[in-house]
């Protein structure tokens, strides 16, 4: 295992390598990454019966400790997917008083999720952690499954009207196979050898942190006893 994550492994791309595809966790991770750098902050929007979140895209400067942590987190640059998310958030925030995106306007950010996923996939493919974009792999296998399903239905339909031994059975088998193919389509994207090394490294770090946290009384003790020089 490598002694530290590669410099171009963003938090969101690490989540994608772990999940094997774009996911809500990758997007959430990217948002937290932006917040850890001081580029955005989350605020609690307290309602009468609910607690929602609003986002400040022009956060004020924090005290010395917070700013020191932000500078440490900003030592590595953000990836293209994080840049897409930040640009959209800033465009939404600039049209609001105080550059704060209210909770009822946050759903508008959902229109940028597809662009975020595309940029994130492009990043991991460029770094050769995936051979091709996972969404393309899923779409291709889903298309094959759909074609097989249509072919199976046609065979069964024809088999009922044409006396041909086993045609209905072949059609039924084709339908069953197509359903299996459609079910497995989301699992078809595969990481490369380099991606497998990243995934193994992340699993190892996770196990280290989990074991340390089980025995620790505070997060500072986790940092001190984890044995990971890059963890602050």
JSON list of N, CA, C and O in Angstrom, two decimals, residues 134-178:
[
{"chain": "A", "resi": 134, "resn": "UNK", "atom": "N", "xyz": [-18.22, 4.70, -15.85]},
{"chain": "A", "resi": 134, "resn": "UNK", "atom": "CA", "xyz": [-19.18, 3.71, -15.37]},
{"chain": "A", "resi": 134, "resn": "UNK", "atom": "C", "xyz": [-20.58, 3.88, -15.97]},
{"chain": "A", "resi": 134, "resn": "UNK", "atom": "O", "xyz": [-21.26, 2.89, -16.22]},
{"chain": "A", "resi": 135, "resn": "UNK", "atom": "N", "xyz": [-21.01, 5.12, -16.19]},
{"chain": "A", "resi": 135, "resn": "UNK", "atom": "CA", "xyz": [-22.35, 5.32, -16.73]},
{"chain": "A", "resi": 135, "resn": "UNK", "atom": "C", "xyz": [-22.47, 4.74, -18.13]},
{"chain": "A", "resi": 135, "resn": "UNK", "atom": "O", "xyz": [-23.52, 4.20, -18.51]},
{"chain": "A", "resi": 136, "resn": "UNK", "atom": "N", "xyz": [-21.39, 4.82, -18.92]},
{"chain": "A", "resi": 136, "resn": "UNK", "atom": "CA", "xyz": [-21.41, 4.24, -20.26]},
{"chain": "A", "resi": 136, "resn": "UNK", "atom": "C", "xyz": [-21.51, 2.72, -20.19]},
{"chain": "A", "resi": 136, "resn": "UNK", "atom": "O", "xyz": [-22.22, 2.10, -20.99]},
{"chain": "A", "resi": 137, "resn": "UNK", "atom": "N", "xyz": [-20.79, 2.13, -19.23]},
{"chain": "A", "resi": 137, "resn": "UNK", "atom": "CA", "xyz": [-20.83, 0.67, -19.08]},
{"chain": "A", "resi": 137, "resn": "UNK", "atom": "C", "xyz": [-22.23, 0.21, -18.69]},
{"chain": "A", "resi": 137, "resn": "UNK", "atom": "O", "xyz": [-22.77, -0.75, -19.25]},
{"chain": "A", "resi": 138, "resn": "UNK", "atom": "N", "xyz": [-22.83, 0.92, -17.73]},
{"chain": "A", "resi": 138, "resn": "UNK", "atom": "CA", "xyz": [-24.18, 0.57, -17.27]},
{"chain": "A", "resi": 138, "resn": "UNK", "atom": "C", "xyz": [-25.18, 0.71, -18.41]},
{"chain": "A", "resi": 138, "resn": "UNK", "atom": "O", "xyz": [-26.03, -0.16, -18.63]},
{"chain": "A", "resi": 139, "resn": "UNK", "atom": "N", "xyz": [-25.08, 1.82, -19.16]},
{"chain": "A", "resi": 139, "resn": "UNK", "atom": "CA", "xyz": [-25.99, 2.04, -20.28]},
{"chain": "A", "resi": 139, "resn": "UNK", "atom": "C", "xyz": [-25.85, 0.96, -21.34]},
{"chain": "A", "resi": 139, "resn": "UNK", "atom": "O", "xyz": [-26.84, 0.47, -21.89]},
{"chain": "A", "resi": 140, "resn": "UNK", "atom": "N", "xyz": [-24.61, 0.57, -21.63]},
{"chain": "A", "resi": 140, "resn": "UNK", "atom": "CA", "xyz": [-24.39, -0.46, -22.65]},
{"chain": "A", "resi": 140, "resn": "UNK", "atom": "C", "xyz": [-24.99, -1.79, -22.25]},
{"chain": "A", "resi": 140, "resn": "UNK", "atom": "O", "xyz": [-25.68, -2.44, -23.03]},
{"chain": "A", "resi": 141, "resn": "UNK", "atom": "N", "xyz": [-24.76, -2.20, -21.01]},
{"chain": "A", "resi": 141, "resn": "UNK", "atom": "CA", "xyz": [-25.30, -3.48, -20.56]},
{"chain": "A", "resi": 141, "resn": "UNK", "atom": "C", "xyz": [-26.80, -3.44, -20.39]},
{"chain": "A", "resi": 141, "resn": "UNK", "atom": "O", "xyz": [-27.49, -4.43, -20.64]},
{"chain": "A", "resi": 142, "resn": "UNK", "atom": "N", "xyz": [-27.33, -2.29, -19.98]},
{"chain": "A", "resi": 142, "resn": "UNK", "atom": "CA", "xyz": [-28.78, -2.15, -19.88]},
{"chain": "A", "resi": 142, "resn": "UNK", "atom": "C", "xyz": [-29.40, -2.23, -21.28]},
{"chain": "A", "resi": 142, "resn": "UNK", "atom": "O", "xyz": [-30.48, -2.82, -21.46]},
{"chain": "A", "resi": 143, "resn": "UNK", "atom": "N", "xyz": [-28.73, -1.65, -22.27]},
{"chain": "A", "resi": 143, "resn": "UNK", "atom": "CA", "xyz": [-29.22, -1.74, -23.64]},
{"chain": "A", "resi": 143, "resn": "UNK", "atom": "C", "xyz": [-29.22, -3.17, -24.16]},
{"chain": "A", "resi": 143, "resn": "UNK", "atom": "O", "xyz": [-30.18, -3.61, -24.81]},
{"chain": "A", "resi": 144, "resn": "UNK", "atom": "N", "xyz": [-28.15, -3.90, -23.85]},
{"chain": "A", "resi": 144, "resn": "UNK", "atom": "CA", "xyz": [-28.10, -5.30, -24.26]},
{"chain": "A", "resi": 144, "resn": "UNK", "atom": "C", "xyz": [-29.21, -6.11, -23.59]},
{"chain": "A", "resi": 144, "resn": "UNK", "atom": "O", "xyz": [-29.85, -6.95, -24.22]},
{"chain": "A", "resi": 145, "resn": "UNK", "atom": "N", "xyz": [-29.43, -5.84, -22.30]},
{"chain": "A", "resi": 145, "resn": "UNK", "atom": "CA", "xyz": [-30.50, -6.55, -21.61]},
{"chain": "A", "resi": 145, "resn": "UNK", "atom": "C", "xyz": [-31.86, -6.23, -22.17]},
{"chain": "A", "resi": 145, "resn": "UNK", "atom": "O", "xyz": [-32.72, -7.11, -22.30]},
{"chain": "A", "resi": 146, "resn": "UNK", "atom": "N", "xyz": [-32.06, -4.96, -22.55]},
{"chain": "A", "resi": 146, "resn": "UNK", "atom": "CA", "xyz": [-33.35, -4.56, -23.13]},
{"chain": "A", "resi": 146, "resn": "UNK", "atom": "C", "xyz": [-33.58, -5.23, -24.48]},
{"chain": "A", "resi": 146, "resn": "UNK", "atom": "O", "xyz": [-34.69, -5.70, -24.78]},
{"chain": "A", "resi": 147, "resn": "UNK", "atom": "N", "xyz": [-32.53, -5.28, -25.30]},
{"chain": "A", "resi": 147, "resn": "UNK", "atom": "CA", "xyz": [-32.66, -5.95, -26.60]},
{"chain": "A", "resi": 147, "resn": "UNK", "atom": "C", "xyz": [-32.95, -7.44, -26.43]},
{"chain": "A", "resi": 147, "resn": "UNK", "atom": "O", "xyz": [-33.79, -8.01, -27.16]},
{"chain": "A", "resi": 148, "resn": "UNK", "atom": "N", "xyz": [-32.28, -8.06, -25.46]},
{"chain": "A", "resi": 148, "resn": "UNK", "atom": "CA", "xyz": [-32.53, -9.48, -25.21]},
{"chain": "A", "resi": 148, "resn": "UNK", "atom": "C", "xyz": [-33.96, -9.70, -24.72]},
{"chain": "A", "resi": 148, "resn": "UNK", "atom": "O", "xyz": [-34.62, -10.68, -25.09]},
{"chain": "A", "resi": 149, "resn": "UNK", "atom": "N", "xyz": [-34.46, -8.78, -23.90]},
{"chain": "A", "resi": 149, "resn": "UNK", "atom": "CA", "xyz": [-35.82, -8.89, -23.39]},
{"chain": "A", "resi": 149, "resn": "UNK", "atom": "C", "xyz": [-36.83, -8.78, -24.54]},
{"chain": "A", "resi": 149, "resn": "UNK", "atom": "O", "xyz": [-37.78, -9.58, -24.62]},
{"chain": "A", "resi": 150, "resn": "UNK", "atom": "N", "xyz": [-36.61, -7.82, -25.42]},
{"chain": "A", "resi": 150, "resn": "UNK", "atom": "CA", "xyz": [-37.51, -7.67, -26.57]},
{"chain": "A", "resi": 150, "resn": "UNK", "atom": "C", "xyz": [-37.46, -8.92, -27.45]},
{"chain": "A", "resi": 150, "resn": "UNK", "atom": "O", "xyz": [-38.50, -9.43, -27.91]},
{"chain": "A", "resi": 151, "resn": "UNK", "atom": "N", "xyz": [-36.24, -9.42, -27.69]},
{"chain": "A", "resi": 151, "resn": "UNK", "atom": "CA", "xyz": [-36.11, -10.63, -28.51]},
{"chain": "A", "resi": 151, "resn": "UNK", "atom": "C", "xyz": [-36.81, -11.82, -27.87]},
{"chain": "A", "resi": 151, "resn": "UNK", "atom": "O", "xyz": [-37.47, -12.61, -28.56]},
{"chain": "A", "resi": 152, "resn": "UNK", "atom": "N", "xyz": [-36.71, -11.96, -26.55]},
{"chain": "A", "resi": 152, "resn": "UNK", "atom": "CA", "xyz": [-37.38, -13.06, -25.87]},
{"chain": "A", "resi": 152, "resn": "UNK", "atom": "C", "xyz": [-38.88, -12.97, -25.96]},
{"chain": "A", "resi": 152, "resn": "UNK", "atom": "O", "xyz": [-39.57, -13.98, -26.17]},
{"chain": "A", "resi": 153, "resn": "UNK", "atom": "N", "xyz": [-39.42, -11.74, -25.81]},
{"chain": "A", "resi": 153, "resn": "UNK", "atom": "CA", "xyz": [-40.86, -11.56, -25.92]},
{"chain": "A", "resi": 153, "resn": "UNK", "atom": "C", "xyz": [-41.34, -11.92, -27.33]},
{"chain": "A", "resi": 153, "resn": "UNK", "atom": "O", "xyz": [-42.39, -12.57, -27.50]},
{"chain": "A", "resi": 154, "resn": "UNK", "atom": "N", "xyz": [-40.56, -11.51, -28.33]},
{"chain": "A", "resi": 154, "resn": "UNK", "atom": "CA", "xyz": [-40.93, -11.83, -29.72]},
{"chain": "A", "resi": 154, "resn": "UNK", "atom": "C", "xyz": [-40.93, -13.34, -29.94]},
{"chain": "A", "resi": 154, "resn": "UNK", "atom": "O", "xyz": [-41.85, -13.90, -30.57]},
{"chain": "A", "resi": 155, "resn": "UNK", "atom": "N", "xyz": [-39.91, -14.03, -29.42]},
{"chain": "A", "resi": 155, "resn": "UNK", "atom": "CA", "xyz": [-39.84, -15.48, -29.58]},
{"chain": "A", "resi": 155, "resn": "UNK", "atom": "C", "xyz": [-41.03, -16.17, -28.93]},
{"chain": "A", "resi": 155, "resn": "UNK", "atom": "O", "xyz": [-41.61, -17.11, -29.49]},
{"chain": "A", "resi": 156, "resn": "UNK", "atom": "N", "xyz": [-41.39, -15.73, -27.73]},
{"chain": "A", "resi": 156, "resn": "UNK", "atom": "CA", "xyz": [-42.54, -16.33, -27.05]},
{"chain": "A", "resi": 156, "resn": "UNK", "atom": "C", "xyz": [-43.82, -16.07, -27.83]},
{"chain": "A", "resi": 156, "resn": "UNK", "atom": "O", "xyz": [-44.67, -16.97, -28.00]},
{"chain": "A", "resi": 157, "resn": "UNK", "atom": "N", "xyz": [-43.98, -14.85, -28.32]},
{"chain": "A", "resi": 157, "resn": "UNK", "atom": "CA", "xyz": [-45.18, -14.49, -29.08]},
{"chain": "A", "resi": 157, "resn": "UNK", "atom": "C", "xyz": [-45.29, -15.34, -30.36]},
{"chain": "A", "resi": 157, "resn": "UNK", "atom": "O", "xyz": [-46.35, -15.89, -30.67]},
{"chain": "A", "resi": 158, "resn": "UNK", "atom": "N", "xyz": [-44.16, -15.45, -31.07]},
{"chain": "A", "resi": 158, "resn": "UNK", "atom": "CA", "xyz": [-44.15, -16.24, -32.30]},
{"chain": "A", "resi": 158, "resn": "UNK", "atom": "C", "xyz": [-44.39, -17.71, -31.99]},
{"chain": "A", "resi": 158, "resn": "UNK", "atom": "O", "xyz": [-45.08, -18.43, -32.73]},
{"chain": "A", "resi": 159, "resn": "UNK", "atom": "N", "xyz": [-43.82, -18.18, -30.89]},
{"chain": "A", "resi": 159, "resn": "UNK", "atom": "CA", "xyz": [-43.96, -19.58, -30.52]},
{"chain": "A", "resi": 159, "resn": "UNK", "atom": "C", "xyz": [-45.39, -20.01, -30.26]},
{"chain": "A", "resi": 159, "resn": "UNK", "atom": "O", "xyz": [-45.74, -21.19, -30.45]},
{"chain": "A", "resi": 160, "resn": "UNK", "atom": "N", "xyz": [-46.24, -19.07, -29.82]},
{"chain": "A", "resi": 160, "resn": "UNK", "atom": "CA", "xyz": [-47.64, -19.40, -29.57]},
{"chain": "A", "resi": 160, "resn": "UNK", "atom": "C", "xyz": [-48.43, -19.58, -30.87]},
{"chain": "A", "resi": 160, "resn": "UNK", "atom": "O", "xyz": [-49.47, -20.22, -30.88]},
{"chain": "A", "resi": 161, "resn": "UNK", "atom": "N", "xyz": [-47.94, -19.02, -31.97]},
{"chain": "A", "resi": 161, "resn": "UNK", "atom": "CA", "xyz": [-48.68, -19.06, -33.23]},
{"chain": "A", "resi": 161, "resn": "UNK", "atom": "C", "xyz": [-48.04, -19.95, -34.28]},
{"chain": "A", "resi": 161, "resn": "UNK", "atom": "O", "xyz": [-48.68, -20.30, -35.27]},
{"chain": "A", "resi": 162, "resn": "UNK", "atom": "N", "xyz": [-46.79, -20.28, -34.08]},
{"chain": "A", "resi": 162, "resn": "UNK", "atom": "CA", "xyz": [-46.10, -21.15, -35.02]},
{"chain": "A", "resi": 162, "resn": "UNK", "atom": "C", "xyz": [-45.71, -22.43, -34.31]},
{"chain": "A", "resi": 162, "resn": "UNK", "atom": "O", "xyz": [-45.09, -22.40, -33.25]},
{"chain": "A", "resi": 163, "resn": "UNK", "atom": "N", "xyz": [-46.08, -23.52, -34.89]},
{"chain": "A", "resi": 163, "resn": "UNK", "atom": "CA", "xyz": [-45.74, -24.81, -34.29]},
{"chain": "A", "resi": 163, "resn": "UNK", "atom": "C", "xyz": [-44.25, -25.08, -34.50]},
{"chain": "A", "resi": 163, "resn": "UNK", "atom": "O", "xyz": [-43.82, -25.48, -35.57]},
{"chain": "A", "resi": 164, "resn": "UNK", "atom": "N", "xyz": [-43.50, -24.81, -33.50]},
{"chain": "A", "resi": 164, "resn": "UNK", "atom": "CA", "xyz": [-42.06, -25.03, -33.57]},
{"chain": "A", "resi": 164, "resn": "UNK", "atom": "C", "xyz": [-41.60, -25.51, -32.21]},
{"chain": "A", "resi": 164, "resn": "UNK", "atom": "O", "xyz": [-41.76, -24.80, -31.21]},
{"chain": "A", "resi": 165, "resn": "UNK", "atom": "N", "xyz": [-41.06, -26.66, -32.15]},
{"chain": "A", "resi": 165, "resn": "UNK", "atom": "CA", "xyz": [-40.69, -27.28, -30.88]},
{"chain": "A", "resi": 165, "resn": "UNK", "atom": "C", "xyz": [-39.66, -26.43, -30.13]},
{"chain": "A", "resi": 165, "resn": "UNK", "atom": "O", "xyz": [-38.60, -26.09, -30.66]},
{"chain": "A", "resi": 166, "resn": "UNK", "atom": "N", "xyz": [-39.97, -26.07, -28.91]},
{"chain": "A", "resi": 166, "resn": "UNK", "atom": "CA", "xyz": [-39.01, -25.40, -28.02]},
{"chain": "A", "resi": 166, "resn": "UNK", "atom": "C", "xyz": [-38.88, -23.90, -28.21]},
{"chain": "A", "resi": 166, "resn": "UNK", "atom": "O", "xyz": [-38.13, -23.26, -27.47]},
{"chain": "A", "resi": 167, "resn": "UNK", "atom": "N", "xyz": [-39.61, -23.29, -29.16]},
{"chain": "A", "resi": 167, "resn": "UNK", "atom": "CA", "xyz": [-39.46, -21.86, -29.39]},
{"chain": "A", "resi": 167, "resn": "UNK", "atom": "C", "xyz": [-39.91, -21.04, -28.19]},
{"chain": "A", "resi": 167, "resn": "UNK", "atom": "O", "xyz": [-39.26, -20.06, -27.81]},
{"chain": "A", "resi": 168, "resn": "UNK", "atom": "N", "xyz": [-41.03, -21.44, -27.60]},
{"chain": "A", "resi": 168, "resn": "UNK", "atom": "CA", "xyz": [-41.52, -20.73, -26.41]},
{"chain": "A", "resi": 168, "resn": "UNK", "atom": "C", "xyz": [-40.53, -20.87, -25.26]},
{"chain": "A", "resi": 168, "resn": "UNK", "atom": "O", "xyz": [-40.25, -19.91, -24.53]},
{"chain": "A", "resi": 169, "resn": "UNK", "atom": "N", "xyz": [-39.97, -22.07, -25.13]},
{"chain": "A", "resi": 169, "resn": "UNK", "atom": "CA", "xyz": [-38.99, -22.30, -24.07]},
{"chain": "A", "resi": 169, "resn": "UNK", "atom": "C", "xyz": [-37.74, -21.46, -24.28]},
{"chain": "A", "resi": 169, "resn": "UNK", "atom": "O", "xyz": [-37.20, -20.88, -23.33]},
{"chain": "A", "resi": 170, "resn": "UNK", "atom": "N", "xyz": [-37.29, -21.37, -25.52]},
{"chain": "A", "resi": 170, "resn": "UNK", "atom": "CA", "xyz": [-36.12, -20.53, -25.82]},
{"chain": "A", "resi": 170, "resn": "UNK", "atom": "C", "xyz": [-36.42, -19.07, -25.51]},
{"chain": "A", "resi": 170, "resn": "UNK", "atom": "O", "xyz": [-35.59, -18.35, -24.94]},
{"chain": "A", "resi": 171, "resn": "UNK", "atom": "N", "xyz": [-37.62, -18.62, -25.88]},
{"chain": "A", "resi": 171, "resn": "UNK", "atom": "CA", "xyz": [-38.00, -17.25, -25.60]},
{"chain": "A", "resi": 171, "resn": "UNK", "atom": "C", "xyz": [-38.05, -16.96, -24.11]},
{"chain": "A", "resi": 171, "resn": "UNK", "atom": "O", "xyz": [-37.59, -15.91, -23.65]},
{"chain": "A", "resi": 172, "resn": "UNK", "atom": "N", "xyz": [-38.61, -17.90, -23.35]},
{"chain": "A", "resi": 172, "resn": "UNK", "atom": "CA", "xyz": [-38.68, -17.73, -21.90]},
{"chain": "A", "resi": 172, "resn": "UNK", "atom": "C", "xyz": [-37.29, -17.68, -21.28]},
{"chain": "A", "resi": 172, "resn": "UNK", "atom": "O", "xyz": [-37.02, -16.87, -20.38]},
{"chain": "A", "resi": 173, "resn": "UNK", "atom": "N", "xyz": [-36.39, -18.53, -21.78]},
{"chain": "A", "resi": 173, "resn": "UNK", "atom": "CA", "xyz": [-35.02, -18.52, -21.28]},
{"chain": "A", "resi": 173, "resn": "UNK", "atom": "C", "xyz": [-34.32, -17.21, -21.61]},
{"chain": "A", "resi": 173, "resn": "UNK", "atom": "O", "xyz": [-33.56, -16.66, -20.80]},
{"chain": "A", "resi": 174, "resn": "UNK", "atom": "N", "xyz": [-34.60, -16.69, -22.81]},
{"chain": "A", "resi": 174, "resn": "UNK", "atom": "CA", "xyz": [-34.01, -15.41, -23.21]},
{"chain": "A", "resi": 174, "resn": "UNK", "atom": "C", "xyz": [-34.51, -14.28, -22.32]},
{"chain": "A", "resi": 174, "resn": "UNK", "atom": "O", "xyz": [-33.75, -13.40, -21.91]},
{"chain": "A", "resi": 175, "resn": "UNK", "atom": "N", "xyz": [-35.80, -14.30, -21.99]},
{"chain": "A", "resi": 175, "resn": "UNK", "atom": "CA", "xyz": [-36.36, -13.28, -21.10]},
{"chain": "A", "resi": 175, "resn": "UNK", "atom": "C", "xyz": [-35.71, -13.37, -19.73]},
{"chain": "A", "resi": 175, "resn": "UNK", "atom": "O", "xyz": [-35.34, -12.35, -19.12]},
{"chain": "A", "resi": 176, "resn": "UNK", "atom": "N", "xyz": [-35.56, -14.59, -19.22]},
{"chain": "A", "resi": 176, "resn": "UNK", "atom": "CA", "xyz": [-34.93, -14.76, -17.90]},
{"chain": "A", "resi": 176, "resn": "UNK", "atom": "C", "xyz": [-33.49, -14.24, -17.92]},
{"chain": "A", "resi": 176, "resn": "UNK", "atom": "O", "xyz": [-33.05, -13.56, -16.99]},
{"chain": "A", "resi": 177, "resn": "UNK", "atom": "N", "xyz": [-32.77, -14.56, -18.98]},
{"chain": "A", "resi": 177, "resn": "UNK", "atom": "CA", "xyz": [-31.39, -14.08, -19.08]},
{"chain": "A", "resi": 177, "resn": "UNK", "atom": "C", "xyz": [-31.31, -12.57, -19.19]},
{"chain": "A", "resi": 177, "resn": "UNK", "atom": "O", "xyz": [-30.41, -11.94, -18.61]},
{"chain": "A", "resi": 178, "resn": "UNK", "atom": "N", "xyz": [-32.26, -11.97, -19.91]},
{"chain": "A", "resi": 178, "resn": "UNK", "atom": "CA", "xyz": [-32.26, -10.51, -20.05]},
{"chain": "A", "resi": 178, "resn": "UNK", "atom": "C", "xyz": [-32.53, -9.83, -18.72]},
{"chain": "A", "resi": 178, "resn": "UNK", "atom": "O", "xyz": [-31.94, -8.78, -18.42]}
]
